[in-house]
Every structure is written in structure tokens, then in C-alpha cells.
CSV table of C-alpha atoms in Angstrom, one decimal:
chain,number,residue,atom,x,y,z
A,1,UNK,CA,20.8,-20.3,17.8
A,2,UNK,CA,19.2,-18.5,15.5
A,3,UNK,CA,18.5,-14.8,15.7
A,4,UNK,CA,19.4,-13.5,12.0
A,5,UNK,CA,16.0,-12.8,11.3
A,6,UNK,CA,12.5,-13.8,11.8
A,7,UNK,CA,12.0,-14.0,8.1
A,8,UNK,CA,13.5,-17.5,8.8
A,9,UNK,CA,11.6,-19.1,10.7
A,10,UNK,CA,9.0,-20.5,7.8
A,11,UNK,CA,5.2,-20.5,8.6
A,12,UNK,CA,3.3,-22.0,11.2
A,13,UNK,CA,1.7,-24.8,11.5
A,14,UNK,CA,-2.0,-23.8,11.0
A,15,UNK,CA,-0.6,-21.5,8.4
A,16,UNK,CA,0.2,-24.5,6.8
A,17,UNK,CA,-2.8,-26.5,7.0
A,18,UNK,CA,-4.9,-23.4,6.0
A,19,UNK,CA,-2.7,-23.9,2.3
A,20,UNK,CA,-2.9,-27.2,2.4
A,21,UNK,CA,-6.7,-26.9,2.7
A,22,UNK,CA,-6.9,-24.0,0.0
A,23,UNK,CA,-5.7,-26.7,-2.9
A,24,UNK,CA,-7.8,-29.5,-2.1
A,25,UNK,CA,-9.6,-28.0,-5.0
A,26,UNK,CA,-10.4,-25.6,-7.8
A,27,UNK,CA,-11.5,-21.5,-7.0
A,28,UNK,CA,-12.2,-18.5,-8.6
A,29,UNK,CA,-8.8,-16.6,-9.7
A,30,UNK,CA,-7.6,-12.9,-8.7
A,31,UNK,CA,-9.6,-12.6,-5.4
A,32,UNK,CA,-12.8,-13.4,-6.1
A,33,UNK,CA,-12.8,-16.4,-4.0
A,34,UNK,CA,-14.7,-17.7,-1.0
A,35,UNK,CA,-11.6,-17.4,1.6
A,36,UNK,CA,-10.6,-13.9,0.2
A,37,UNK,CA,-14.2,-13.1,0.5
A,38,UNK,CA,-14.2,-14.3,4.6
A,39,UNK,CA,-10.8,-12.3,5.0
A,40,UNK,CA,-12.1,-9.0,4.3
A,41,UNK,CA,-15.1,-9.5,6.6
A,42,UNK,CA,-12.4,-10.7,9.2
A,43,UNK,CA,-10.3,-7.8,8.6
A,44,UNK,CA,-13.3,-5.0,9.0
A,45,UNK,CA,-13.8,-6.8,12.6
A,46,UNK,CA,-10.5,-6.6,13.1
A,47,UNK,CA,-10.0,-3.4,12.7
A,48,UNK,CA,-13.4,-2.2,14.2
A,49,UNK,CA,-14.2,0.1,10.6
A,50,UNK,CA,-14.9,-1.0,7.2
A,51,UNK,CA,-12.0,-1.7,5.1
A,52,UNK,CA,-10.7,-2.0,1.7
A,53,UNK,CA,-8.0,-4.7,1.5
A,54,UNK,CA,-5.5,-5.5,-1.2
A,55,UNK,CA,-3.1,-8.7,-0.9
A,56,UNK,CA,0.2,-8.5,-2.4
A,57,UNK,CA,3.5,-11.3,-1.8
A,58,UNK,CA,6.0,-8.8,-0.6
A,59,UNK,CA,6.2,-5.5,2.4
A,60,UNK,CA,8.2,-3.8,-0.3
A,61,UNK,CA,5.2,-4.0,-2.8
A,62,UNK,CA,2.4,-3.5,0.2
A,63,UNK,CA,5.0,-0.4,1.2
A,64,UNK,CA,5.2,0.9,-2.4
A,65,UNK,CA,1.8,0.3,-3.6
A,66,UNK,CA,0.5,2.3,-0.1
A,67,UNK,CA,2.9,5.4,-1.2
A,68,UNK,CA,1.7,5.2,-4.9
A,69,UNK,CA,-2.2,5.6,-4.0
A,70,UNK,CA,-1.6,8.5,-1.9
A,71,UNK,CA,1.5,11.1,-3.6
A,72,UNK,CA,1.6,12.2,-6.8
A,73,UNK,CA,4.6,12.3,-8.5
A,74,UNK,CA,5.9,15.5,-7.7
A,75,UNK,CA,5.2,14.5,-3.6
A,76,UNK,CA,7.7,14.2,-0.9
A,77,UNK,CA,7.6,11.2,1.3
A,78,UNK,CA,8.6,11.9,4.8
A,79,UNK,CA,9.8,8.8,6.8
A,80,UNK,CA,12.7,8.2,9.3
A,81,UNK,CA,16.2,7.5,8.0
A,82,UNK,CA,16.4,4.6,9.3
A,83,UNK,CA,12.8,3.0,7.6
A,84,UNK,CA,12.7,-0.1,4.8
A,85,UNK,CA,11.3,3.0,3.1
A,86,UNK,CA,14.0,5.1,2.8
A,87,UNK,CA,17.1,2.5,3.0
A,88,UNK,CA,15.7,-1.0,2.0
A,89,UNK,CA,13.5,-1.2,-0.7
A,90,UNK,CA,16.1,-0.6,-3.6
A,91,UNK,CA,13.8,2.9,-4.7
A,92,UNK,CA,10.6,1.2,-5.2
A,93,UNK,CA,8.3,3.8,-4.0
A,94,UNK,CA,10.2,6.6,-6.0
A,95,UNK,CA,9.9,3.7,-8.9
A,96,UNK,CA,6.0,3.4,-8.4
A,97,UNK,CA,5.3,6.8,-7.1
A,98,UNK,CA,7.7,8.8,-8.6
A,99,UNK,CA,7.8,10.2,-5.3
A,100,UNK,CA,11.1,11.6,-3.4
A,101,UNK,CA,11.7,9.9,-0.3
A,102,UNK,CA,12.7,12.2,2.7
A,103,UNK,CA,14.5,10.5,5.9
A,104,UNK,CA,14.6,12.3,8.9
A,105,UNK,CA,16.8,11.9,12.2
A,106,UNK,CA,14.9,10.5,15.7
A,107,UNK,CA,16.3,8.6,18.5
A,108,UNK,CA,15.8,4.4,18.8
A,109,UNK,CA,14.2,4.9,15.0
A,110,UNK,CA,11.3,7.0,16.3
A,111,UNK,CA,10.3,10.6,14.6
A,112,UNK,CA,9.2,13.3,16.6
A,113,UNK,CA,6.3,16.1,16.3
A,114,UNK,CA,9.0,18.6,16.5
A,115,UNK,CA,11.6,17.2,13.9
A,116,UNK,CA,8.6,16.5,11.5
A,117,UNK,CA,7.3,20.0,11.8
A,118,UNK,CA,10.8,21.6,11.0
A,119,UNK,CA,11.2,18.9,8.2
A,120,UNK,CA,7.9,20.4,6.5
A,121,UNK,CA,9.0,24.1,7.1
A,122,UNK,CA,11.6,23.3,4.8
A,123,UNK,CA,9.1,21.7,1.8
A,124,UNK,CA,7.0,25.5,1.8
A,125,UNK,CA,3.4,24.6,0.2
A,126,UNK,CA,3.1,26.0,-3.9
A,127,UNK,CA,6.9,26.7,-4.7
A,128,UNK,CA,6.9,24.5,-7.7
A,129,UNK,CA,11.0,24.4,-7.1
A,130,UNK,CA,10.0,21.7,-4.3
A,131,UNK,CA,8.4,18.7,-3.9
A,132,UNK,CA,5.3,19.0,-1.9
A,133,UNK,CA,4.9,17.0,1.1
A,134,UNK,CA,2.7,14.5,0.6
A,135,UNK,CA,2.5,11.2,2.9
A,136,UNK,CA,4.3,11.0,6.9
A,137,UNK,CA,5.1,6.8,7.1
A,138,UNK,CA,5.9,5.6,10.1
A,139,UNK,CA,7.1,2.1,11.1
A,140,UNK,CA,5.2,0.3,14.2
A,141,UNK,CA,7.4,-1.9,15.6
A,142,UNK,CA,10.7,0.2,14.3
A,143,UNK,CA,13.6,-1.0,12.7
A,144,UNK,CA,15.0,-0.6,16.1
A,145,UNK,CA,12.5,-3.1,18.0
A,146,UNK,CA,11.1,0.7,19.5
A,147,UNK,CA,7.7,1.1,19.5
A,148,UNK,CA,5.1,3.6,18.8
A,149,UNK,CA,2.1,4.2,21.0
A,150,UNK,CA,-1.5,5.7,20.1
A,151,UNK,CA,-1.0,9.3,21.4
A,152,UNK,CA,2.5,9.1,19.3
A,153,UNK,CA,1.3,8.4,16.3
A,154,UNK,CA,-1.9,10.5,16.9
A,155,UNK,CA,1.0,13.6,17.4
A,156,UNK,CA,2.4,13.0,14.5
A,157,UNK,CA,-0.6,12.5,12.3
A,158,UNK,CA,-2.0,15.9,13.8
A,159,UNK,CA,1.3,17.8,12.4
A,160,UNK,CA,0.9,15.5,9.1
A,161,UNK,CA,-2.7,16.9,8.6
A,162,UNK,CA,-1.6,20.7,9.1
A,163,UNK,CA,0.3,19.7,5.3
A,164,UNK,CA,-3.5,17.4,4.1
A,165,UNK,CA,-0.4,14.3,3.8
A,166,UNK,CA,-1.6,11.2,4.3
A,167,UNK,CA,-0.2,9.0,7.1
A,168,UNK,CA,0.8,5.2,6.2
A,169,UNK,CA,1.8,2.9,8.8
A,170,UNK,CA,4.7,0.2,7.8
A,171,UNK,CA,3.2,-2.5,9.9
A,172,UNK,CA,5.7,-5.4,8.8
A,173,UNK,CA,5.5,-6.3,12.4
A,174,UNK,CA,2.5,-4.5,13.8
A,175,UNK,CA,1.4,-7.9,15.7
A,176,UNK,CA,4.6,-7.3,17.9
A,177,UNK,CA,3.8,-3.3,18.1
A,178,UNK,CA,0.3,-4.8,19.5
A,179,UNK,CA,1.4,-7.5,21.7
A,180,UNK,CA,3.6,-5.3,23.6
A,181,UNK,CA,1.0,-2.4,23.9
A,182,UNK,CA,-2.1,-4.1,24.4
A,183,UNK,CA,-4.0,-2.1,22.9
A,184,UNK,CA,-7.0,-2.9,19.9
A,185,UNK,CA,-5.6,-2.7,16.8
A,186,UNK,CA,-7.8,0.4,15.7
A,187,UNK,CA,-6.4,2.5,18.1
A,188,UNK,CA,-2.8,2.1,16.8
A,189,UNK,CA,-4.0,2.6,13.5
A,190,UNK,CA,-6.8,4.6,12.0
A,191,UNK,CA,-8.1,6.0,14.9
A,192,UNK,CA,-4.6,7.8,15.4
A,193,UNK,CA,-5.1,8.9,12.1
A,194,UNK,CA,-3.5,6.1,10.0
A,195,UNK,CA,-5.1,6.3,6.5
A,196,UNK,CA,-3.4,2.8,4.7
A,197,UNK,CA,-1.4,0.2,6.3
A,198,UNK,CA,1.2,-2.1,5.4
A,199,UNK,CA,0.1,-4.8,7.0
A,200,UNK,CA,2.8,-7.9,7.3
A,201,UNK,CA,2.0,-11.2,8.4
A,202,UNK,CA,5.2,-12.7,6.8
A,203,UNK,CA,7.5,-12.4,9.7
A,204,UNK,CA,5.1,-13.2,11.7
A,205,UNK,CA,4.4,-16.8,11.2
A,206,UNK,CA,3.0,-16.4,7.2
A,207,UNK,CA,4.6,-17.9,4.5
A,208,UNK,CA,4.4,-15.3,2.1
A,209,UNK,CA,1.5,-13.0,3.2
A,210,UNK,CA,1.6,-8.7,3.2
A,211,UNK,CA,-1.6,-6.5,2.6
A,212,UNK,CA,-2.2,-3.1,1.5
A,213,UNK,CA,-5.2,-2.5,4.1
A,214,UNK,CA,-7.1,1.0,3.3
A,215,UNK,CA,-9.1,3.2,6.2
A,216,UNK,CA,-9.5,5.4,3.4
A,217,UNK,CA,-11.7,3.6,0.4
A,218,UNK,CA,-11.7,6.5,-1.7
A,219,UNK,CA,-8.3,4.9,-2.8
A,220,UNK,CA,-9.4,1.7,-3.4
A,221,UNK,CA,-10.2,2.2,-7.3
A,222,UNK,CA,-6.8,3.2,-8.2
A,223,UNK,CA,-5.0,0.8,-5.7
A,224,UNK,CA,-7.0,-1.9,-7.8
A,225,UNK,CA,-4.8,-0.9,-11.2
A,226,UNK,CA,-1.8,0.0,-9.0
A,227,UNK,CA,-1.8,-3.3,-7.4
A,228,UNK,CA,-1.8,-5.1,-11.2
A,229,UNK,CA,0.5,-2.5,-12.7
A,230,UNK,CA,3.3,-3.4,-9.9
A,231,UNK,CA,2.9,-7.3,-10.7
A,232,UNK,CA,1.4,-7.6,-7.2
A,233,UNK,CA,-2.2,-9.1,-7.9
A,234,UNK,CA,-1.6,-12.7,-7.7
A,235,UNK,CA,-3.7,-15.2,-9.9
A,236,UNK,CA,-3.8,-17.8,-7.2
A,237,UNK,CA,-5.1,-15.2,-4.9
A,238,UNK,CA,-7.0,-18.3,-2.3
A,239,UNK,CA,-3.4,-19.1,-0.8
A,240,UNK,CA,-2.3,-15.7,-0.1
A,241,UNK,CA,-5.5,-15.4,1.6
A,242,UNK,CA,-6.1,-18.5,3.2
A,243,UNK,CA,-2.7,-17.8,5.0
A,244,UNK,CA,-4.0,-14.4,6.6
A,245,UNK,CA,-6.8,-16.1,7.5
A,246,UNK,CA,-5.6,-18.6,9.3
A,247,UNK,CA,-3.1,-16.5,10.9
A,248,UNK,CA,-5.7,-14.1,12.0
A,249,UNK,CA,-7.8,-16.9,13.3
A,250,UNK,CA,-8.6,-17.2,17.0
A,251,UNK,CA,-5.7,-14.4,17.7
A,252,UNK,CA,-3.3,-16.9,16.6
A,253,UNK,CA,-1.6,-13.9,15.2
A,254,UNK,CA,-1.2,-12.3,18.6
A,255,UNK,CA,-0.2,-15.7,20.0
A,256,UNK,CA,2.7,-15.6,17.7
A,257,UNK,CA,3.9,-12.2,18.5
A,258,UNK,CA,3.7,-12.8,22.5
A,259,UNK,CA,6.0,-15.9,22.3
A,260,UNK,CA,8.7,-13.7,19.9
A,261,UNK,CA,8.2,-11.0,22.5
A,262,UNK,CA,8.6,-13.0,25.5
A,263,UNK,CA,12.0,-14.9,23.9
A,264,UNK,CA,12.9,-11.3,23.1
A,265,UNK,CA,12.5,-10.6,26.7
A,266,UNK,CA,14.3,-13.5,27.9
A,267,UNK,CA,17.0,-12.9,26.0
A,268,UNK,CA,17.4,-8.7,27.3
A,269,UNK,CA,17.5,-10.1,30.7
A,270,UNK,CA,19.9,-13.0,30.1
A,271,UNK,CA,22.2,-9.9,28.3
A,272,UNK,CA,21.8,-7.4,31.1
A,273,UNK,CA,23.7,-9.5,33.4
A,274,UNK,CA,26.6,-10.8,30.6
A,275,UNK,CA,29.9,-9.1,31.4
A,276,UNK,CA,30.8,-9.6,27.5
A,277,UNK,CA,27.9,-7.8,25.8
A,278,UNK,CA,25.2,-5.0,26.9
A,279,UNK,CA,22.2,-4.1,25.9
A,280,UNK,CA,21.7,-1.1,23.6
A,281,UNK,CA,18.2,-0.4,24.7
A,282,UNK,CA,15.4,-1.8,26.7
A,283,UNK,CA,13.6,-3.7,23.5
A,284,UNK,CA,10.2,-3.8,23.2
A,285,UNK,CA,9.1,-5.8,20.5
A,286,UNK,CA,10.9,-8.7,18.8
A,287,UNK,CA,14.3,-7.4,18.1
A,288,UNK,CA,17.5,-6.7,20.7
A,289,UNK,CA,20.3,-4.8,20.5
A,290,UNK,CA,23.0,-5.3,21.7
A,291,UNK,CA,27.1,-4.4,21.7
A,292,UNK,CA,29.7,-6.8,22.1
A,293,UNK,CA,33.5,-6.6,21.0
A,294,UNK,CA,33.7,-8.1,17.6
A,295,UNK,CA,35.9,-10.8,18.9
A,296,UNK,CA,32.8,-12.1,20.9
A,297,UNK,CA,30.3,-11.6,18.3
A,298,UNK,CA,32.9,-14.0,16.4
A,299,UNK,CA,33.3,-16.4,19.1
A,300,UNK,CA,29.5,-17.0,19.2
A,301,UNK,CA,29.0,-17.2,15.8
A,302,UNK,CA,31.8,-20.0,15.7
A,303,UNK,CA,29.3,-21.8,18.3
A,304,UNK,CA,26.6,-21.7,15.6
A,305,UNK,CA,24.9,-18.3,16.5
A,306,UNK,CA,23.5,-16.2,13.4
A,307,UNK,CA,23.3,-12.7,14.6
A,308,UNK,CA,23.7,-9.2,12.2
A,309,UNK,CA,25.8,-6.7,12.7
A,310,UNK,CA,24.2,-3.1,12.5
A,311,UNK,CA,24.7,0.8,11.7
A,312,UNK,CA,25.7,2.9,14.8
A,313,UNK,CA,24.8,5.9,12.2
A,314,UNK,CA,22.7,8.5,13.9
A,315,UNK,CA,22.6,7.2,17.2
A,316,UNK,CA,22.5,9.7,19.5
A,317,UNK,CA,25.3,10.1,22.3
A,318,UNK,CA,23.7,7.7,25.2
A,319,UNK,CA,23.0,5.2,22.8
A,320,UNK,CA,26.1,4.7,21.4
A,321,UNK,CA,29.5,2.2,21.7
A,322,UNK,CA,31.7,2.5,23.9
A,323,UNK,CA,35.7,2.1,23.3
A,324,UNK,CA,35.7,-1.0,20.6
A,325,UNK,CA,32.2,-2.2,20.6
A,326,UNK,CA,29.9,-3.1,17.7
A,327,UNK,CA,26.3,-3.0,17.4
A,328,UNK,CA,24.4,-6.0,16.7
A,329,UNK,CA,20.5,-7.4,16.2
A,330,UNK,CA,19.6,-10.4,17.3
A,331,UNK,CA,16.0,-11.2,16.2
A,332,UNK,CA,13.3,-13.8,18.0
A,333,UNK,CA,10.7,-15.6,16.4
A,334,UNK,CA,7.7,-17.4,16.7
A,335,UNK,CA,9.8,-20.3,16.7
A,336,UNK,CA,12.6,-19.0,19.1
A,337,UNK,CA,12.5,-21.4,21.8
A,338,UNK,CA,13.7,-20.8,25.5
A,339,UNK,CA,16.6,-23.9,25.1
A,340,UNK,CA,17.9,-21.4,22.1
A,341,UNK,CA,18.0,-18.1,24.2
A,342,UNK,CA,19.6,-20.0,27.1
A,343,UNK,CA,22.4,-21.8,24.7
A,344,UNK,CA,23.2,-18.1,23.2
A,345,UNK,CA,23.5,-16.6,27.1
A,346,UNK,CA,25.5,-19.8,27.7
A,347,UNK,CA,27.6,-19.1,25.1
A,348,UNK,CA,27.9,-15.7,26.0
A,349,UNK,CA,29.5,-17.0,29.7
């Protein structure tokens, strides 16, 4: 019964074979290889535009790479409080940027036109005494299992562009965002206005995959020298590119991301009927909330459940505990099956 995390749950298995087939021989070093080569032409289909793409092993080097091309030092970051950006990346993008990282209240991890827009009244434009607003990042799904839609992030980029910031979209798991809007991914990202993504395949079924994808290609010079700087441009490029290849392949991708949904799912229904634990929120990606006493969360976790407790910071009123419970996330995966949800809710009875 694992729901800790859907970093996990390892690769898939044509994720796999895609590596396996990548070192049946010699190839080019540093991207200049056949399969990197097919990537980006599958990526500008993908995402209906032509596309500069950078690959990079981590989503705290694809986040802090996409922040670095776009802010100059003396920038301001605005994100929400609760982002990788601003509370799990150890300072990375104020390391590479030299930016300052702004986090800003929303409900369910989500910001708001109106929250952003008195957020930037307080950066004025040329006072040298503040750091000028320079990038809006928003995460699609949340840290929260919340998800943005196209007019939402369209809203916000239109308040981003009354500042010129760029908008970058943490898209650690954008397949899940996708899967439960249905909607092209163009429309959820540059078409809204997105102008770099962070663009994760790791949690979704990669082994160790994350791209820095740029709508804006002005940027792709210095994101070059950026990526090297940061120690991000690996040598062996072929198998970090043969593994979004193969993930992106046939919507295998999407196929992932509907079966992590649809255990999510499963297990928000099995929890709205459990008189020991509630749901937080309706989820709508790949990660539940729920509370419990902590005496339950310990019960299930001696019955072999792996589940994380969470922050209750800066949830508003109708969101939060009641008497002695705890928040908790419980994460599904590709490889969630339905005989692990139903041992969890069995548990739970």
C-alpha cells in the first residue's frame, strides 16, 4: 500500500525498453544524437508550435534553469507559498538566478488574479530599493492535487503581462493536469500565455527524465550556457531522451496519467464513505488529501501503508481540521493498482 509518492514507482516498462534500446550501441554525445533529434520534432507536434527544448536529470534543475533565462538578478519571482519553488528546492533558483523568490497565499495551492495583482502593487516598477517583478510560475497539477484550467492560467498571465514578467509553468505533473482536463496540451500552456515549461516526465512513468521546453526561443542561446553552467547537460544525452520518447509515444504518457487519476479517484470515493478519515478536497489529479486522527494514520501504517503527513499552514477556514485531526497525502501512481486502494479502504474499516 503504497501512496508516499509517485516518485516510487520506477519507470515503465516501454520506458525501459526505449533505454535498453538506446545502448545497443555507440551515439553522438551532448544531444546531438538521432533520438534527441526525433524528440524535438515530437515535442513541436506536441505542443502544436515550434519549440526549443533542453533536457536536464532533475525538476529542480528544469525549475531553476526556466527562472534563470528569464529574471535578472535583481528580479522577483512570484509563485505560491506552497510551490517546489518557493519551499522545496533548497534556494536553487535564487542560487542560479540570483533572483528573490516571492510566495503568495491562495486556496487548495492555487493563486488568484486578484492576490497576484496586489502582490505586484507592492514591487512598484523603477524603485531601485525593490526587486522588480520579473517571472509569475505557477504549478499545473498543484502541490495540492488542484488543478489549473486554460482561462486560469490565461487570467493570470494577462495580470503577469501588465509587469512584461514572464510566465513559467512547473509542469512536474502536467500529464495529470491534462488527463483530468482534456484539453490539448497547447492550450494549457503557451496559448494561455506560458512562455517555458518545466516539463516532468519523472513521476510520471520516466526514470529520470525533466525538460526545460521553451515557447519563447529567443532564450534558447543563453539556456544552452545556463543548462552546462548548472551541471545539467548530460553527456549521455540518448538515454534521457530516449526515455521521453518513449513516454511520449502513442500517448503512453497520457495513458499513465489516466490510470494514476482513476486510482486517485478510487481511492476519494472509497474515503468519502470511511467513518475514520475524510477527505480534504475533491482531488483532481493524482494526489488526495485526506484527515484522519493520528492514531489511525498509525494504525494503517503498522498494516504496511506509506502515506505523508502534511502542512495545514494557510489553509483557509473550510478546509481545515477539525478537533484532533491531521492532514495527510496519499499519492497514486502509474503503478497503483485497484487490489492496493481496496487493501488501504479495507484497512481503513
Amino acid at each position: 500500500m503504497i501512496f508516499a509518492s509517485d516518485n516510487w514507482a520506477g519507470a515503465s516498462d516501454k520506458v525501459m525498453a526505449a533505454l535498453a534500446e538506446a545502448n545497443a550501441g555507440p551515439s553522438p554525445a551532448y544531444g546531438v544524437d538521432e533520438i534527441t533529434r526525433r524528440l524535438e520534432a515530437r515535442m513541436a507536434d506536441l505542443f502544436e508550435t515550434d519549440v526549443a527544448v533542453f533536457l536536464v536529470a532533475t525538476g529542480t534543475g528544469a525549475n531553476a534553469l526556466s527562472i534563470a533565462a528569464f529574471a535578472p538578478p535583481w528580479g522577483a519571482v512570484l509563485c505560491h507559498e506552497g510551490a517546489h519553488l518557493a519551499s522545496d528546492e533548497c534556494g536553487a533558483p535564487e542560487f542560479f538566478a540570483g533572483t528573490k523568490t516571492v510566495g503568495l497565499p491562495g486556496a487548495r495551492a492555487k493563486l488568484d488574479p486578484a492576490t497576484v495583482t496586489a502582490a505586484l502593487m507592492e514591487l512598484p516598477a523603477g524603485v531601485v530599493h525593490h526587486s522588480q517583478p520579473a517571472v509569475l510560475s505557477l504549478t499545473n497539477a498543484t502541490e495540492l492535487g488542484t488543478v489549473y484550467t486554460p482561462d486560469e492560467v490565461a487570467a493570470l498571465s494577462a495580470v503577469a503581462r501588465t509587469r512584461r514578467m514572464a510566465v513559467h509553468m512547473d509542469g512536474a505533473r502536467l500529464a495529470n493536469a491534462i488527463s483530468h482536463l482534456e484539453v490539448a496540451p497547447s492550450a494549457l500552456t503557451w496559448r494561455a500565455g506560458v512562455d517555458v515549461l518545466s516539463f516532468g516526465a519523472t513521476k510520471g512513468g520516466a526514470f529520470m527524465a525533466e525538460a526545460v521546453v521553451l515557447f519563447d526561443r529567443s532564450r534558447a542561446e543563453a539556456m544552452g550556457y545556463l543548462r552546462k553552467r548548472a551541471g545539467q547537460l548530460v553527456s549521455k544525452h540518448r538515454f534521457v531522451a530516449a526515455q521521453f520518447d518513449a513516454w511520449l509515444d502513442d500517448e503512453h504518457w497520457l495513458d499513465l496519467a489516466d490510470h494514476a487519476n482513476a486510482m486517485a479517484a478510487r481511492l476519494a470515493a472509497g474515503l468519502r464513505q470511511a467513518e475514520k478519515a475524510r477527505l480534504a478536497w475533491e482531488p483532481q489529479a493524482n494526489e488526495v488529501f485526506a484527515y484522519m486522527a493520528p492514531e489511525t494514520a498509525a494504525a494503517l501504517r503498522e498494516r504496511g501503508a506509506t502515506f505523508y503527513e502534511w502542512t495545514m499552514t494557510g489553509l483557509p477556514a473550510e478546509d481545515g481540521p477539525r478537533g484532533r485531526e491531521q492532514l495527510y497525502r496519499l499519492v497514486a501512481s502509474f503503478r497503483t493498482t485497484e487490489e492496493e486502494v481496496d487493501a488501504f479502504l479495507g484497512a481503513i474499516r
